[in-house]
Amino acid sequence: MPTELSSLTKDLEEIMFSREQIEEMLVRLGKEITEAYRESVQKRRVIVVGVLKGSFIFMADLIRHIDLPVEVLFLQASSYGSGTESCGRVQINMELDKKLLTGADVLFVEDILDSGRTLKRLTEYFSESGAHSVKICTMLDKPARRAVEIKTDFCGFTVKDEFLVGYGLDYNEIYRNLPYVAVLKREVYTK
Ligand code: IMP
Ligand code: MG
């Protein structure tokens, strides 16, 4: 595994969360989620739904810290806009059969909660699925930029209003493969 990734690291201001900090966070969230759903798995299906693409690395690592028999599904959503700003129009690109969620306890897993529009739209959309419960787990929460009211049930880290990349998070589809979360240099997206 490359550790330097120098073609990408030249664009970074600083590392915000190291691999070690991410691992500690995964252990903590895994315990919280395991406790929260321990009873549920006796009665219902528990389904962890990853919101692609940003959540794919976080989701893969997180589920290995959940000590319960859970199912896994993915869907893809994007909020269109240019560069680092979303315009607020959320599109669900890869659909999920809503019937799959009927009667189940559903946990949406996101990379970052920013304006909150993506998760608001997804939870509204799937509220008609007849899920027994719908909860949200986000790796990062940027409350300063919230445009709609939404609360998370499980949160890795609360962050300031800076543009972050790595560990699944992208800028123009690049930087997802960095093994940590870092601040992108402003000059990269303002030039
Ligand atoms: P929201 O709908 O505004 O909450 O935006 C959620 C989506 O915007 C996330 O799933 C990310 O794909 C993207 N996003 C928001 N902030 C950042 C960031 O700092 N870095 C990378 N992507 C971000
Ligand atoms: Mg995303």
PDB file of N, CA and C and ligand atoms in Angstrom, residues 54 79 86 90 110-119 142 162-165 169-171, ligand 1:
ATOM      1  N   GLY A  54     -19.300   8.842  -1.685  1.00  0.00           N
ATOM      2  CA  GLY A  54     -18.429   9.312  -0.600  1.00  0.00           C
ATOM      3  C   GLY A  54     -18.284   8.381   0.581  1.00  0.00           C
ATOM      4  N   SER A  79     -25.724  15.910  -5.080  1.00  0.00           N
ATOM      5  CA  SER A  79     -26.320  17.237  -5.121  1.00  0.00           C
ATOM      6  C   SER A  79     -25.468  18.037  -6.080  1.00  0.00           C
ATOM      7  N   SER A  86     -22.767  23.016  -3.182  1.00  0.00           N
ATOM      8  CA  SER A  86     -23.888  22.295  -3.769  1.00  0.00           C
ATOM      9  C   SER A  86     -24.997  23.299  -4.061  1.00  0.00           C
ATOM     10  N   VAL A  90     -31.016  17.730  -5.162  1.00  0.00           N
ATOM     11  CA  VAL A  90     -30.487  16.404  -4.867  1.00  0.00           C
ATOM     12  C   VAL A  90     -31.100  15.385  -5.819  1.00  0.00           C
ATOM     13  N   GLU A 110     -23.408   8.161   5.707  1.00  0.00           N
ATOM     14  CA  GLU A 110     -22.941   9.236   4.818  1.00  0.00           C
ATOM     15  C   GLU A 110     -21.503   9.596   5.158  1.00  0.00           C
ATOM     16  N   ASP A 111     -20.812  10.188   4.191  1.00  0.00           N
ATOM     17  CA  ASP A 111     -19.455  10.674   4.460  1.00  0.00           C
ATOM     18  C   ASP A 111     -19.491  11.954   5.285  1.00  0.00           C
ATOM     19  N   ILE A 112     -20.307  12.930   4.843  1.00  0.00           N
ATOM     20  CA  ILE A 112     -20.318  14.223   5.529  1.00  0.00           C
ATOM     21  C   ILE A 112     -21.697  14.875   5.431  1.00  0.00           C
ATOM     22  N   LEU A 113     -22.128  15.464   6.519  1.00  0.00           N
ATOM     23  CA  LEU A 113     -23.393  16.192   6.565  1.00  0.00           C
ATOM     24  C   LEU A 113     -23.032  17.669   6.473  1.00  0.00           C
ATOM     25  N   ASP A 114     -23.408  18.277   5.359  1.00  0.00           N
ATOM     26  CA  ASP A 114     -23.003  19.662   5.081  1.00  0.00           C
ATOM     27  C   ASP A 114     -24.264  20.532   5.153  1.00  0.00           C
ATOM     28  N   SER A 115     -24.884  20.847   4.019  1.00  0.00           N
ATOM     29  CA  SER A 115     -26.158  21.597   4.080  1.00  0.00           C
ATOM     30  C   SER A 115     -27.247  20.726   4.707  1.00  0.00           C
ATOM     31  N   GLY A 116     -27.105  19.410   4.577  1.00  0.00           N
ATOM     32  CA  GLY A 116     -28.097  18.474   5.108  1.00  0.00           C
ATOM     33  C   GLY A 116     -29.150  18.081   4.078  1.00  0.00           C
ATOM     34  N   ARG A 117     -29.078  18.678   2.883  1.00  0.00           N
ATOM     35  CA  ARG A 117     -30.138  18.443   1.887  1.00  0.00           C
ATOM     36  C   ARG A 117     -30.177  16.998   1.402  1.00  0.00           C
ATOM     37  N   THR A 118     -29.005  16.400   1.210  1.00  0.00           N
ATOM     38  CA  THR A 118     -28.982  15.028   0.688  1.00  0.00           C
ATOM     39  C   THR A 118     -29.704  14.083   1.641  1.00  0.00           C
ATOM     40  N   LEU A 119     -29.339  14.144   2.915  1.00  0.00           N
ATOM     41  CA  LEU A 119     -29.951  13.205   3.868  1.00  0.00           C
ATOM     42  C   LEU A 119     -31.412  13.544   4.139  1.00  0.00           C
ATOM     43  N   LYS A 142     -20.621  19.049   9.525  1.00  0.00           N
ATOM     44  CA  LYS A 142     -20.185  20.450   9.375  1.00  0.00           C
ATOM     45  C   LYS A 142     -21.384  21.331   9.692  1.00  0.00           C
ATOM     46  N   GLU A 162     -14.421  23.931   6.432  1.00  0.00           N
ATOM     47  CA  GLU A 162     -13.268  23.858   5.532  1.00  0.00           C
ATOM     48  C   GLU A 162     -13.552  22.734   4.547  1.00  0.00           C
ATOM     49  N   PHE A 163     -12.963  22.812   3.352  1.00  0.00           N
ATOM     50  CA  PHE A 163     -13.246  21.759   2.382  1.00  0.00           C
ATOM     51  C   PHE A 163     -12.280  20.598   2.582  1.00  0.00           C
ATOM     52  N   LEU A 164     -12.856  19.428   2.841  1.00  0.00           N
ATOM     53  CA  LEU A 164     -12.069  18.252   3.221  1.00  0.00           C
ATOM     54  C   LEU A 164     -12.080  17.203   2.125  1.00  0.00           C
ATOM     55  N   VAL A 165     -10.969  16.482   2.017  1.00  0.00           N
ATOM     56  CA  VAL A 165     -10.869  15.389   1.042  1.00  0.00           C
ATOM     57  C   VAL A 165     -10.227  14.166   1.706  1.00  0.00           C
ATOM     58  N   LEU A 169     -13.887  11.063   0.607  1.00  0.00           N
ATOM     59  CA  LEU A 169     -14.344  12.408   0.204  1.00  0.00           C
ATOM     60  C   LEU A 169     -13.547  12.898  -1.005  1.00  0.00           C
ATOM     61  N   ASP A 170     -14.248  13.515  -1.948  1.00  0.00           N
ATOM     62  CA  ASP A 170     -13.580  13.952  -3.172  1.00  0.00           C
ATOM     63  C   ASP A 170     -13.659  15.457  -3.385  1.00  0.00           C
ATOM     64  N   TYR A 171     -12.803  15.937  -4.288  1.00  0.00           N
ATOM     65  CA  TYR A 171     -13.006  17.223  -4.948  1.00  0.00           C
ATOM     66  C   TYR A 171     -12.924  16.905  -6.432  1.00  0.00           C
TER      67      TYR A 171
HETATM   68  P1  IMP B   1     -25.275  18.108   1.776  1.00  0.00           P
HETATM   69  O1  IMP B   1     -26.416  17.583   0.976  1.00  0.00           O
HETATM   70  O2  IMP B   1     -25.023  19.583   1.523  1.00  0.00           O
HETATM   71  O3  IMP B   1     -25.343  17.783   3.249  1.00  0.00           O
HETATM   72  O4  IMP B   1     -23.963  17.523   1.158  1.00  0.00           O
HETATM   73  C1  IMP B   1     -23.580  16.298   1.277  1.00  0.00           C
HETATM   74  C2  IMP B   1     -22.551  15.946   0.221  1.00  0.00           C
HETATM   75  O5  IMP B   1     -21.741  17.058  -0.210  1.00  0.00           O
HETATM   76  C3  IMP B   1     -21.605  14.981   0.851  1.00  0.00           C
HETATM   77  O6  IMP B   1     -22.091  13.659   0.761  1.00  0.00           O
HETATM   78  C4  IMP B   1     -20.353  15.208   0.043  1.00  0.00           C
HETATM   79  O7  IMP B   1     -20.381  14.427  -1.119  1.00  0.00           O
HETATM   80  C5  IMP B   1     -20.396  16.674  -0.346  1.00  0.00           C
HETATM   81  N1  IMP B   1     -19.541  17.477   0.562  1.00  0.00           N
HETATM   82  C6  IMP B   1     -19.924  18.370   1.488  1.00  0.00           C
HETATM   83  N2  IMP B   1     -18.878  18.917   2.135  1.00  0.00           N
HETATM   84  C7  IMP B   1     -17.771  18.329   1.609  1.00  0.00           C
HETATM   85  C8  IMP B   1     -16.353  18.447   1.862  1.00  0.00           C
HETATM   86  O8  IMP B   1     -15.853  19.198   2.724  1.00  0.00           O
HETATM   87  N3  IMP B   1     -15.554  17.669   1.097  1.00  0.00           N
HETATM   88  C9  IMP B   1     -16.015  16.812   0.149  1.00  0.00           C
HETATM   89  N4  IMP B   1     -17.327  16.652  -0.117  1.00  0.00           N
HETATM   90  C10 IMP B   1     -18.199  17.414   0.602  1.00  0.00           C
END
